[in-house]
Short mmCIF file of C-alpha atoms in Angstrom, two decimals:
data_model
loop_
_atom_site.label_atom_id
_atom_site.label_comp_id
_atom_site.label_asym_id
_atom_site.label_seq_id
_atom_site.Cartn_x
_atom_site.Cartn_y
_atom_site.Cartn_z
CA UNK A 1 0.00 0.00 0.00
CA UNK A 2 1.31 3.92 -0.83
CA UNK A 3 2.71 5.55 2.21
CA UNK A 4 0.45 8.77 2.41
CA UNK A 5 0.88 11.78 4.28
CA UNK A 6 -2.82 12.75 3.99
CA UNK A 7 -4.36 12.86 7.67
CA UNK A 8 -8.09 11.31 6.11
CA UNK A 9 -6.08 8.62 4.62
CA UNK A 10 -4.12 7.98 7.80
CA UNK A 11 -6.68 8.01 9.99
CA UNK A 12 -9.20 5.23 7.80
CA UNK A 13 -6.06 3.09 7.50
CA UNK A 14 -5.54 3.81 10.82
CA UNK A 15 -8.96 2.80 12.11
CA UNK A 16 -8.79 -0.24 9.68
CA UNK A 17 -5.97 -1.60 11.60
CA UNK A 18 -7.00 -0.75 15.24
CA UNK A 19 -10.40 -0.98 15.31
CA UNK A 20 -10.23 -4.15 12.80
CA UNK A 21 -13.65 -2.34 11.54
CA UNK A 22 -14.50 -1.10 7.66
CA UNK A 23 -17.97 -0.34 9.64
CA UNK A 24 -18.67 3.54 9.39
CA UNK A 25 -22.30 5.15 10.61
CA UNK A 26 -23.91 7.88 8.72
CA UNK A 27 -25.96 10.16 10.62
CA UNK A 28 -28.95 11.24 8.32
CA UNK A 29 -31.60 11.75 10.87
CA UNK A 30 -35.07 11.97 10.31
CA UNK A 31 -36.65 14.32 13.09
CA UNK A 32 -39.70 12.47 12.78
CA UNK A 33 -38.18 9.05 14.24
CA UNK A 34 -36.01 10.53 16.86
CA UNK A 35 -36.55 8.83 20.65
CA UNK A 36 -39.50 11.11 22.08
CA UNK A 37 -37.05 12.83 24.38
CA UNK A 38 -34.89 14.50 21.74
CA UNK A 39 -37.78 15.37 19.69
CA UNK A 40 -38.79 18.34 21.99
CA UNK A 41 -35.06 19.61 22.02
CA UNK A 42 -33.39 22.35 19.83
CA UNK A 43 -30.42 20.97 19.83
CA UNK A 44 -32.07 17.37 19.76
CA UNK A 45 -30.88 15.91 16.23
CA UNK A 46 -27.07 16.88 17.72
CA UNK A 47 -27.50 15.10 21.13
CA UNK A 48 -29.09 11.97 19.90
CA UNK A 49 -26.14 11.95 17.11
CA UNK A 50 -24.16 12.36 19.72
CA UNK A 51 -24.97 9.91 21.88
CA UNK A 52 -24.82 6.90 19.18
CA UNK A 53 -21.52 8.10 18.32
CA UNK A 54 -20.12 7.59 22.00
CA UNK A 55 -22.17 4.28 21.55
CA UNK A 56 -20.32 2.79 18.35
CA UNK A 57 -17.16 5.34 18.61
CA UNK A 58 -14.97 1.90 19.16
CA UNK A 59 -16.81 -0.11 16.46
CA UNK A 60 -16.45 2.07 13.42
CA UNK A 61 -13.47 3.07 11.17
CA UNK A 62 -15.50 6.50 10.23
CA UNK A 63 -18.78 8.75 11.15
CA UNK A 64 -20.52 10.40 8.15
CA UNK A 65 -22.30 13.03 8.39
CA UNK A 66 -25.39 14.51 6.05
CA UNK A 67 -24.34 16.15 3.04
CA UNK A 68 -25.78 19.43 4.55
CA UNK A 69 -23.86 19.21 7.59
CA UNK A 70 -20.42 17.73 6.33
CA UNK A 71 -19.37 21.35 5.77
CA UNK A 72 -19.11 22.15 9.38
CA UNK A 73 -16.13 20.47 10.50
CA UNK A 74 -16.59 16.82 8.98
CA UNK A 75 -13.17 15.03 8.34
CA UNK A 76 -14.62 14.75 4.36
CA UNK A 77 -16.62 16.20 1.99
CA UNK A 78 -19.29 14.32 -0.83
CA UNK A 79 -18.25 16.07 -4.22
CA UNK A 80 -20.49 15.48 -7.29
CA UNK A 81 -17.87 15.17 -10.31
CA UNK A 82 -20.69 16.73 -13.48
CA UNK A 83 -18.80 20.26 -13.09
CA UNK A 84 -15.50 18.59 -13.47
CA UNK A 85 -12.23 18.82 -11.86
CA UNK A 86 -11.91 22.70 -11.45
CA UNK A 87 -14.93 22.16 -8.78
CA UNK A 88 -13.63 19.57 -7.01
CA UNK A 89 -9.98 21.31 -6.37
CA UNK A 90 -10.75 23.55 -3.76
CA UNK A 91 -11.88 20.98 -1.64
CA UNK A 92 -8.42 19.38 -1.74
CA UNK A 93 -6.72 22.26 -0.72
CA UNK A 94 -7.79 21.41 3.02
CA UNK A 95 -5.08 18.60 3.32
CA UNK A 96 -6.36 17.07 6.03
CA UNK A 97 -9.82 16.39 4.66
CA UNK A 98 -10.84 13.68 2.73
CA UNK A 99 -12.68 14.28 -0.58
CA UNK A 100 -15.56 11.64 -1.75
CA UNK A 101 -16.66 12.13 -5.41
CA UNK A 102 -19.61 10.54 -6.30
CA UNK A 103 -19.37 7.50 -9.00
CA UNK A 104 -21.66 4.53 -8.89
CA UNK A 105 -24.57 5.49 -6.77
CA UNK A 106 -27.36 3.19 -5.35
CA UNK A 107 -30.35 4.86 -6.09
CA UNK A 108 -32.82 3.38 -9.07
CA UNK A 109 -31.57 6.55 -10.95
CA UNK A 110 -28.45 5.99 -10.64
CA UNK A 111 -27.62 4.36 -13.96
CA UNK A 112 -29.56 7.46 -15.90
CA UNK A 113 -25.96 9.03 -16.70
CA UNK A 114 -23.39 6.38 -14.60
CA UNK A 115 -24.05 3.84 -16.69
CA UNK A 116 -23.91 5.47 -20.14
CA UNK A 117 -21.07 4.02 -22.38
CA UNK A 118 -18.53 6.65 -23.20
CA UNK A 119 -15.86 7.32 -25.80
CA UNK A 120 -13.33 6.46 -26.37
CA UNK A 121 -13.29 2.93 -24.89
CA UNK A 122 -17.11 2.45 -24.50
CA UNK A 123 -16.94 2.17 -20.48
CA UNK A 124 -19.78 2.99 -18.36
CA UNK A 125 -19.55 6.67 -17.14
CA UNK A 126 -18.85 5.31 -13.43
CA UNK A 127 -16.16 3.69 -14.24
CA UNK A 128 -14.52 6.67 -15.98
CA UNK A 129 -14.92 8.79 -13.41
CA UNK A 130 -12.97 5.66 -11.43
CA UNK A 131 -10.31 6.60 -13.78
CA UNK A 132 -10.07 10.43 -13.49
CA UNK A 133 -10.04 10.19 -10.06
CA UNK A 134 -7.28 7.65 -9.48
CA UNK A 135 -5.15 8.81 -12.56
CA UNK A 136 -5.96 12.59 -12.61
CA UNK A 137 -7.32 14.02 -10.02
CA UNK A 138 -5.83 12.08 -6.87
CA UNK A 139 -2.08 13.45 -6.74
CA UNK A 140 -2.87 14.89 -3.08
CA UNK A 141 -4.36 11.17 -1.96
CA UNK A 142 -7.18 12.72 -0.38
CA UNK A 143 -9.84 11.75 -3.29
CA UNK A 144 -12.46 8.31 -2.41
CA UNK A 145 -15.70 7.31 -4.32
CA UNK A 146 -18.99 6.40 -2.93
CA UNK A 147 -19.85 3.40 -4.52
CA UNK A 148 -23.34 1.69 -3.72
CA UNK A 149 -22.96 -1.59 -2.29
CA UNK A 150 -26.04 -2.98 -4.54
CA UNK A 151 -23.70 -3.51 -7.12
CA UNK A 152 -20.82 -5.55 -6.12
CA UNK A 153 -19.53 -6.51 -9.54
CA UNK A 154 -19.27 -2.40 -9.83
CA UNK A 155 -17.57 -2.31 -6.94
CA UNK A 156 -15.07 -5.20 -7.90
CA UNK A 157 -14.60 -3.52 -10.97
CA UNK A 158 -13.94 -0.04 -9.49
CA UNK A 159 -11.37 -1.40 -6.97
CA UNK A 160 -9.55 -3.15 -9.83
CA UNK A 161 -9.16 0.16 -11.13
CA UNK A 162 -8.28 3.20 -8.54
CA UNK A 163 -5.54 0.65 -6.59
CA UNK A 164 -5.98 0.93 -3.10
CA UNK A 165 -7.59 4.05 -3.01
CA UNK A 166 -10.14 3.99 -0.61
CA UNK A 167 -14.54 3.53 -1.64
CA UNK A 168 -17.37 4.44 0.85
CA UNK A 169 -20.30 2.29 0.42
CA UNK A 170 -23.54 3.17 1.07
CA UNK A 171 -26.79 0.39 0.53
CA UNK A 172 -25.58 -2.09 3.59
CA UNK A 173 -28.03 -2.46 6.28
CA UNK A 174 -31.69 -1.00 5.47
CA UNK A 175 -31.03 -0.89 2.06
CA UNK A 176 -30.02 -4.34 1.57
CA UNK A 177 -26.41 -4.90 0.18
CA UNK A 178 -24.81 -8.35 0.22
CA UNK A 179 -22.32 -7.83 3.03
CA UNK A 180 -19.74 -10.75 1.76
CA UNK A 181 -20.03 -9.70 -1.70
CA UNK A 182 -19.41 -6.61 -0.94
CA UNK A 183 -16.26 -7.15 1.11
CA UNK A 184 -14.64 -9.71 -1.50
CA UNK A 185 -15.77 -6.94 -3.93
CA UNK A 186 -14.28 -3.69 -2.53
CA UNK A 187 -11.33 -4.70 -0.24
CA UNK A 188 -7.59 -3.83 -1.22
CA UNK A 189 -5.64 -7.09 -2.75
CA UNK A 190 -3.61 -8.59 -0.29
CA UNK A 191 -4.46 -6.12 2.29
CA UNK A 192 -7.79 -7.58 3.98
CA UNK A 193 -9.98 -5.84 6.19
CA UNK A 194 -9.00 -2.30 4.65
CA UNK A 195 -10.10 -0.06 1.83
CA UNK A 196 -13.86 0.65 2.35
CA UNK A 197 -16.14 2.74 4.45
CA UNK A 198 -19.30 0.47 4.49
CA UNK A 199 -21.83 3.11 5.85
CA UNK A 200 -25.07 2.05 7.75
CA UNK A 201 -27.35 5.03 8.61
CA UNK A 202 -30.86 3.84 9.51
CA UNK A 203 -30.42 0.16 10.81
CA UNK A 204 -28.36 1.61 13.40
CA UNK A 205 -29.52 5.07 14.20
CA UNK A 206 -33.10 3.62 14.43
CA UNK A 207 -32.35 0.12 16.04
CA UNK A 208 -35.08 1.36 18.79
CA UNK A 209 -36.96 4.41 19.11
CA UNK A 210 -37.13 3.21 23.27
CA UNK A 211 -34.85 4.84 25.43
CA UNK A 212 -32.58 1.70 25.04
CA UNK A 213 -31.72 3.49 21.13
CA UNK A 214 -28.16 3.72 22.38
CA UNK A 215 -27.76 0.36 23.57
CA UNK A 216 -29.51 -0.84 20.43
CA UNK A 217 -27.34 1.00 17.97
CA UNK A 218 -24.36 -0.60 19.40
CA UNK A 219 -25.44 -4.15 19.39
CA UNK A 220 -26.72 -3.35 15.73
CA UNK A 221 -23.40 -1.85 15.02
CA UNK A 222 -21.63 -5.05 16.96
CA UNK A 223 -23.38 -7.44 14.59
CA UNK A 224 -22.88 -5.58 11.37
CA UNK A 225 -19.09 -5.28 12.42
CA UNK A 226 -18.96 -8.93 12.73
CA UNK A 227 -20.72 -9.58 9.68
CA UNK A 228 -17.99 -7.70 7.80
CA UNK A 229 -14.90 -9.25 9.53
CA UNK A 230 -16.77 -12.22 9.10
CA UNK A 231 -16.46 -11.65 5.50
CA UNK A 232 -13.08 -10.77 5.41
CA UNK A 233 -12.16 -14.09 7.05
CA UNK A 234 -13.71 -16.29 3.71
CA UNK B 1 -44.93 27.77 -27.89
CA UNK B 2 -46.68 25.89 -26.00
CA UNK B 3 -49.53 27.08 -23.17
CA UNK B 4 -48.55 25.72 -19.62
CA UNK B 5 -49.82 26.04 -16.05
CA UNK B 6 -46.77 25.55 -14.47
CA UNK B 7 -46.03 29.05 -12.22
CA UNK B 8 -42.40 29.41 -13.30
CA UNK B 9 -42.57 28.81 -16.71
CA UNK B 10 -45.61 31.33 -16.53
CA UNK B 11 -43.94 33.86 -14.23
CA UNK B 12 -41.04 33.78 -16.60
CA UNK B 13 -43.01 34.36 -20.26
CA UNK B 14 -44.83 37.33 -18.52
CA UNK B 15 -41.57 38.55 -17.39
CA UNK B 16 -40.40 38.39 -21.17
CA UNK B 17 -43.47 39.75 -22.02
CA UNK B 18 -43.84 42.60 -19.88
CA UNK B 19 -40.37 43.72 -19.03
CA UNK B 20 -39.26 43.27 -22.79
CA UNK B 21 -35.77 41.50 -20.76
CA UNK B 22 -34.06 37.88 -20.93
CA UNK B 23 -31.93 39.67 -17.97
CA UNK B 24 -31.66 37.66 -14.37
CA UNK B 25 -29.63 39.08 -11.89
CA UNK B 26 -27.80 36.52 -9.82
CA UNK B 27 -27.23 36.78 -6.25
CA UNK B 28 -24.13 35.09 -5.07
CA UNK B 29 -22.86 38.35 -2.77
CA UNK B 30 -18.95 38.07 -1.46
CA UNK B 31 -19.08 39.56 2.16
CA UNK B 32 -15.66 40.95 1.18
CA UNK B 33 -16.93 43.17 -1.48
CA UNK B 34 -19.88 44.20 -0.13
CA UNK B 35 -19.97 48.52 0.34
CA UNK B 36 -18.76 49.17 3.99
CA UNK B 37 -21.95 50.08 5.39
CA UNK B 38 -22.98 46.52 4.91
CA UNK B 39 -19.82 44.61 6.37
CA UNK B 40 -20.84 45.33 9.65
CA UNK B 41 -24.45 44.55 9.79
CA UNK B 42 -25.31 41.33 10.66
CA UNK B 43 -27.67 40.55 7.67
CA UNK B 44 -25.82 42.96 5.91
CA UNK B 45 -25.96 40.49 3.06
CA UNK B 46 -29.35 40.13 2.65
CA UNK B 47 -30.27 44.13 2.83
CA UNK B 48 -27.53 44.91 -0.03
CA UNK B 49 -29.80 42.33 -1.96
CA UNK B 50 -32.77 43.48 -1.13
CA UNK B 51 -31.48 47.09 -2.27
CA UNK B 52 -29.97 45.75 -5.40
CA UNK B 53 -33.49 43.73 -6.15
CA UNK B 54 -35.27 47.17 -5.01
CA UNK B 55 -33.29 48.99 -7.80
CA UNK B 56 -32.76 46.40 -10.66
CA UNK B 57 -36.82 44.66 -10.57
CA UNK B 58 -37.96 46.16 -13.48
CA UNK B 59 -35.22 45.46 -15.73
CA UNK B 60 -34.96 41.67 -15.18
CA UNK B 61 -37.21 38.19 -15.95
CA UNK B 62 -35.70 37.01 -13.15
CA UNK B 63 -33.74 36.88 -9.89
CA UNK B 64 -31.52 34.26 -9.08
CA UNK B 65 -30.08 33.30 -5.43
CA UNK B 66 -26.92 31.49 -4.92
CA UNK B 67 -27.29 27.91 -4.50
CA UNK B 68 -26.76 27.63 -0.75
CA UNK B 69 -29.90 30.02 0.00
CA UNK B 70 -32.28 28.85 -3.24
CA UNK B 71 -33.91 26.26 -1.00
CA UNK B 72 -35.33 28.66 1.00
CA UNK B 73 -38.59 30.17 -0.71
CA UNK B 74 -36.62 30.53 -3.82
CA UNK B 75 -39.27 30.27 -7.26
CA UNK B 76 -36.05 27.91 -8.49
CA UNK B 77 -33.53 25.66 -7.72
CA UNK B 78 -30.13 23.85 -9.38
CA UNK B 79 -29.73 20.23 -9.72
CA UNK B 80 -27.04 18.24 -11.18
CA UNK B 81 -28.27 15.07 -12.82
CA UNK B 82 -25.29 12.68 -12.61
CA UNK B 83 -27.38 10.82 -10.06
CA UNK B 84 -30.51 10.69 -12.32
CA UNK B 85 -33.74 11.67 -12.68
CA UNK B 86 -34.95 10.04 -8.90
CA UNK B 87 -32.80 12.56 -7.33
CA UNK B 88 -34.90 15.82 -9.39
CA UNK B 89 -38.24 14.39 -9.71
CA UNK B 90 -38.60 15.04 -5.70
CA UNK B 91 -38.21 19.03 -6.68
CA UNK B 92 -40.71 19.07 -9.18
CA UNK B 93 -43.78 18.16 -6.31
CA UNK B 94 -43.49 21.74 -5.76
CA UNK B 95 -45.65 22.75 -8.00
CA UNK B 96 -45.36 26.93 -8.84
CA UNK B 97 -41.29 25.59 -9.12
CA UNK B 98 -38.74 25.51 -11.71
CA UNK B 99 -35.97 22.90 -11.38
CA UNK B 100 -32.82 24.18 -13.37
CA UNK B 101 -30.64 21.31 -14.44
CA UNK B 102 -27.14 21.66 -14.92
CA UNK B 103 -26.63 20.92 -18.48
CA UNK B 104 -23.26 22.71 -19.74
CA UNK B 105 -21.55 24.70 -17.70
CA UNK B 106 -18.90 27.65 -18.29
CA UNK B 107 -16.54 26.67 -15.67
CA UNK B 108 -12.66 25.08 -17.43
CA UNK B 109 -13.88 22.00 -16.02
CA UNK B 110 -17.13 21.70 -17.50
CA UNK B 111 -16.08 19.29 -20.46
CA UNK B 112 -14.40 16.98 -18.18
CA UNK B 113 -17.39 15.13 -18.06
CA UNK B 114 -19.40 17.50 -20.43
CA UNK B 115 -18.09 16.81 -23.34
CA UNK B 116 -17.59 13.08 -23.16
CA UNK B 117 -19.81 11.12 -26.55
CA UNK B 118 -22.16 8.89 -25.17
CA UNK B 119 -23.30 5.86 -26.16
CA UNK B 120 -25.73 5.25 -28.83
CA UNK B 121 -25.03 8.09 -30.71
CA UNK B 122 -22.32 9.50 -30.09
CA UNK B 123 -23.27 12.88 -29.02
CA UNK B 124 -21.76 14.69 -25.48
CA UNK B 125 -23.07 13.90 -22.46
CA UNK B 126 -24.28 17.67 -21.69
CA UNK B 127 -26.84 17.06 -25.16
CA UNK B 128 -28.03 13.61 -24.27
CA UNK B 129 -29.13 15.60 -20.74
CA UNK B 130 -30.59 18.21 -23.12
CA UNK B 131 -32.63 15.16 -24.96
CA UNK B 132 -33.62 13.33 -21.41
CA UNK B 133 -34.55 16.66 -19.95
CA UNK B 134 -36.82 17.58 -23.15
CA UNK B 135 -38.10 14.41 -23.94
CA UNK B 136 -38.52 12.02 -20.27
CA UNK B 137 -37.91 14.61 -17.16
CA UNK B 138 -40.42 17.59 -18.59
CA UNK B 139 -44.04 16.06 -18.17
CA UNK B 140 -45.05 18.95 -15.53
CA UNK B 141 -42.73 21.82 -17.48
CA UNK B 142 -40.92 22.95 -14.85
CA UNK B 143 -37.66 22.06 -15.89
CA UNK B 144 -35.01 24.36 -17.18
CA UNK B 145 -30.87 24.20 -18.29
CA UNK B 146 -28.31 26.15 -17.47
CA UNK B 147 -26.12 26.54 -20.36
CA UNK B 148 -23.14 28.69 -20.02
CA UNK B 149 -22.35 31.56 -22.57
CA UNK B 150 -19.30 31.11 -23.36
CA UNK B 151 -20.31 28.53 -26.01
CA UNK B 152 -22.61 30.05 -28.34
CA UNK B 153 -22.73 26.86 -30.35
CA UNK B 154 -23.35 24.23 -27.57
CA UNK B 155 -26.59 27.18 -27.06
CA UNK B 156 -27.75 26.74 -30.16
CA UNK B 157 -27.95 22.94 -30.05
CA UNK B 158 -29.33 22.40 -27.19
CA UNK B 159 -32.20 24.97 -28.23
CA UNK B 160 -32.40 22.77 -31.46
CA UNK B 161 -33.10 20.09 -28.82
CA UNK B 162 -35.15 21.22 -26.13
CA UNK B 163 -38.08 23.18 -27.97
CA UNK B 164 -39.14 26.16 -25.89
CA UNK B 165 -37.75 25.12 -22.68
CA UNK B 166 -36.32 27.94 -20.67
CA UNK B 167 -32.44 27.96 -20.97
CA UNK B 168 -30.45 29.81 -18.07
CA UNK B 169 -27.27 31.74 -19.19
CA UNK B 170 -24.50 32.05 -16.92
CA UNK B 171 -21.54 33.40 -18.36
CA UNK B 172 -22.24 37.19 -19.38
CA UNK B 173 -20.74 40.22 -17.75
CA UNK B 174 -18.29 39.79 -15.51
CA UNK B 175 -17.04 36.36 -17.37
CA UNK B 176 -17.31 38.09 -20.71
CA UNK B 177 -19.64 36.18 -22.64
CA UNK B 178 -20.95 37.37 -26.19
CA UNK B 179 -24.36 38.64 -26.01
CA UNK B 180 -24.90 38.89 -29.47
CA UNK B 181 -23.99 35.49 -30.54
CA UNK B 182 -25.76 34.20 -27.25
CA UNK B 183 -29.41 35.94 -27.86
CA UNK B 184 -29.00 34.55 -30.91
CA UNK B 185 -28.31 31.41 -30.66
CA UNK B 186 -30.71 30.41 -27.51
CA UNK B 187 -34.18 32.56 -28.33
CA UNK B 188 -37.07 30.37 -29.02
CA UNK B 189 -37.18 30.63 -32.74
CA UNK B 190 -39.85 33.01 -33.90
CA UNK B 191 -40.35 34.28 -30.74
CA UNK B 192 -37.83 36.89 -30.34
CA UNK B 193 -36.70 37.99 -26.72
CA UNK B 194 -37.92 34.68 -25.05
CA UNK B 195 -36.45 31.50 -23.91
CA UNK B 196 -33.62 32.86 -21.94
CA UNK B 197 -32.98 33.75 -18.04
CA UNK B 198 -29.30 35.34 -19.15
CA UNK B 199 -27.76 35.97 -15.50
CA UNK B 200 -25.17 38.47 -14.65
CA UNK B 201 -23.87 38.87 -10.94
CA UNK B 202 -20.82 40.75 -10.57
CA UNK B 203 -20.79 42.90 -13.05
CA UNK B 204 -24.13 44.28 -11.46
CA UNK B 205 -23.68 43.79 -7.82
CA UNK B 206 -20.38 45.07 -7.41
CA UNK B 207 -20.84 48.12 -9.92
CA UNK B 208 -19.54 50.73 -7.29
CA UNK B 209 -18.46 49.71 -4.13
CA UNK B 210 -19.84 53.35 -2.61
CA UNK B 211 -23.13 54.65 -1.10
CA UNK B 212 -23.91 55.10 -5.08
CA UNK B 213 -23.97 51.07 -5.62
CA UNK B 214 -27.65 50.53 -6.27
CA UNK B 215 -27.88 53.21 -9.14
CA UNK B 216 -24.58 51.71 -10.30
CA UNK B 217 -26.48 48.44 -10.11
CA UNK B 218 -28.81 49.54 -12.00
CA UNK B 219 -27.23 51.23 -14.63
CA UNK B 220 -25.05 48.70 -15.97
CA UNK B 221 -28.82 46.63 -15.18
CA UNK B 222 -30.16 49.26 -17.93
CA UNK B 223 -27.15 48.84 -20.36
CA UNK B 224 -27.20 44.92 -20.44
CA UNK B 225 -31.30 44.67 -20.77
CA UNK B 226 -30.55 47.16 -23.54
CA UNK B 227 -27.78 45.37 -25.29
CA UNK B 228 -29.73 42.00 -25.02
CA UNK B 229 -32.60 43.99 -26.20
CA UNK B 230 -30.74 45.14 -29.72
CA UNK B 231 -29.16 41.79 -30.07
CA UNK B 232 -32.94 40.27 -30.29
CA UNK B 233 -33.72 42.55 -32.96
CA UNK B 234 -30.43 41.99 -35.02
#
């Protein structure tokens, strides 16, 4: 694996190691399904975030936040590649933050544009973007794709592309991903157990809606963790 | 052209209409640049637009927010559509709405992905979003391009696409883009003076930096309604 001396990179392959967890929780809470006792708070989307971070803080090799809040302070930013390079760049010039650029996403629409074959080798879109990113635009080693883990032949074919740059996969948990595909799919060669942020938002954030949510977020995050270092192991 | 009852699309071919402009003034204030007796205020932001609007209303089809603030009781907003058409159709439930897809944009980076030939035909991506936008996303027609104005030509296809869907212009003023060529390449054909929302922002807002910055405003307001005006009857 590159040496890097990005902080964002250091840390994941940090947390891969330690924690011996590709696990990461994104917080995109719905106000509506909140325990009762943060609903009536001001601040209560932050607290109950909060608290299932202290929860799974030792179970996860990153928290993401909401695209609307990953500006405050987040250690990475989700970039949407359409505008091209020259709007991704100023992202990279905070060198400790890690940049995500959108490739392969999970949603039905998803293959509208990312699958379109494009000139001048006929690949899908996605996987082009794969390329720019690992050949073009990643000199800093700050850059990672989100790549939805309801594809994991994408995902195999993405890795086998950008090296041992690093994905973050949504679709695991509520939404359904394989968990072993996924891991055989998206893990770096030789180097198991690293190379992916496989996010779960709602299976763990809403594990209970009882005052027990904390408890049950971490024995939700507990199994998933397991599942994927499970995986690892085959 | 075609009757609709969609509010934006209605809004905007009265403003056409009535104000005899394609000019939109776009919002997207620097705090640094802003005259002094703004800096210190704290919504000092928000009063120099107000001011600006006050003083530029009658000269324009349209006012345009920057992205960040659109969301909030803006007539518009700006998607990107490399995650398809699931991720805009949610925008277009609000009815009296336009949705403004990015299309081609004016930024160096823009044909990074913009210009890539797609699969069947051949053609760049930025027209086969002109053809999906037209021909599958525009049932309710609310849905507009932005198409920057430093290409002329790109313009003019994607009006040869798109019928009378609205076309927003970024790219004149400040950024130098050539009115003449742009009117005509993007008017609705035989319907001179339509079709267009042709945004300038700097070049208007930051017309004098003194107490005198609204009837700058609205001066260089006047002379870029009237040169759009004379291009549409060259």
């Amino acid at each position: 694996m590159n040496s890097s001396s990005n902080t964002f990179t250091q840390q994941l392959q940090s947390a891969w190691a330690s924690q011996g967890s590709m696990l990461c929780v994104g917080f995109d809470p719905d106000p509506q399904r909140l325990p009762d006792t943060f609903k009536a708070k001001s601040e209560g989307i932050f607290e109950f975030c909060r608290e299932i971070a202290d929860a799974t803080a030792d179970l996860v090799c990153a928290f993401k936040p909401q695209f609307a809040f990953e500006r405050y302070g987040a250690d990475a930013v989700t970039v949407n590649p359409y505008m091209g390079f020259d709007t991704i760049e100023p992202y990279l010039k905070h060198a400790g933050k890690g940049v995500i650029v959108l490739c392969r996403t999970s949603n039905p629409g998803g293959s509208d544009l990312q699958f379109l074959n494009v000139a001048p080798n006929g690949e899908p879109l996605y996987l082009h973007i794969a390329k720019l990113a690992a050949q073009q635009w990643n000199a800093s080693g700050q850059i990672s794709l989100v790549v939805g883990a309801t594809f994991p032949e994408e995902i195999a074919k993405v890795r086998s592309i950008v090296g041992d740059m690093s994905l973050l996969i949504p679709g695991i948990g509520a939404q359904g991903g394989d968990i072993d595909a996924t891991v055989k799919a998206g893990s770096i060669p030789n180097h198991p157990g690293t190379g992916m942020m496989i996010n779960s938002s709602r299976a763990i954030l809403y594990a209970s809606s009882g005052a027990d949510f904390a408890q049950a977020a971490r024995k939700v995050a507990i199994t998933t963790r397991n599942a994927l270092q499970a995986a690892t192991k085959k």
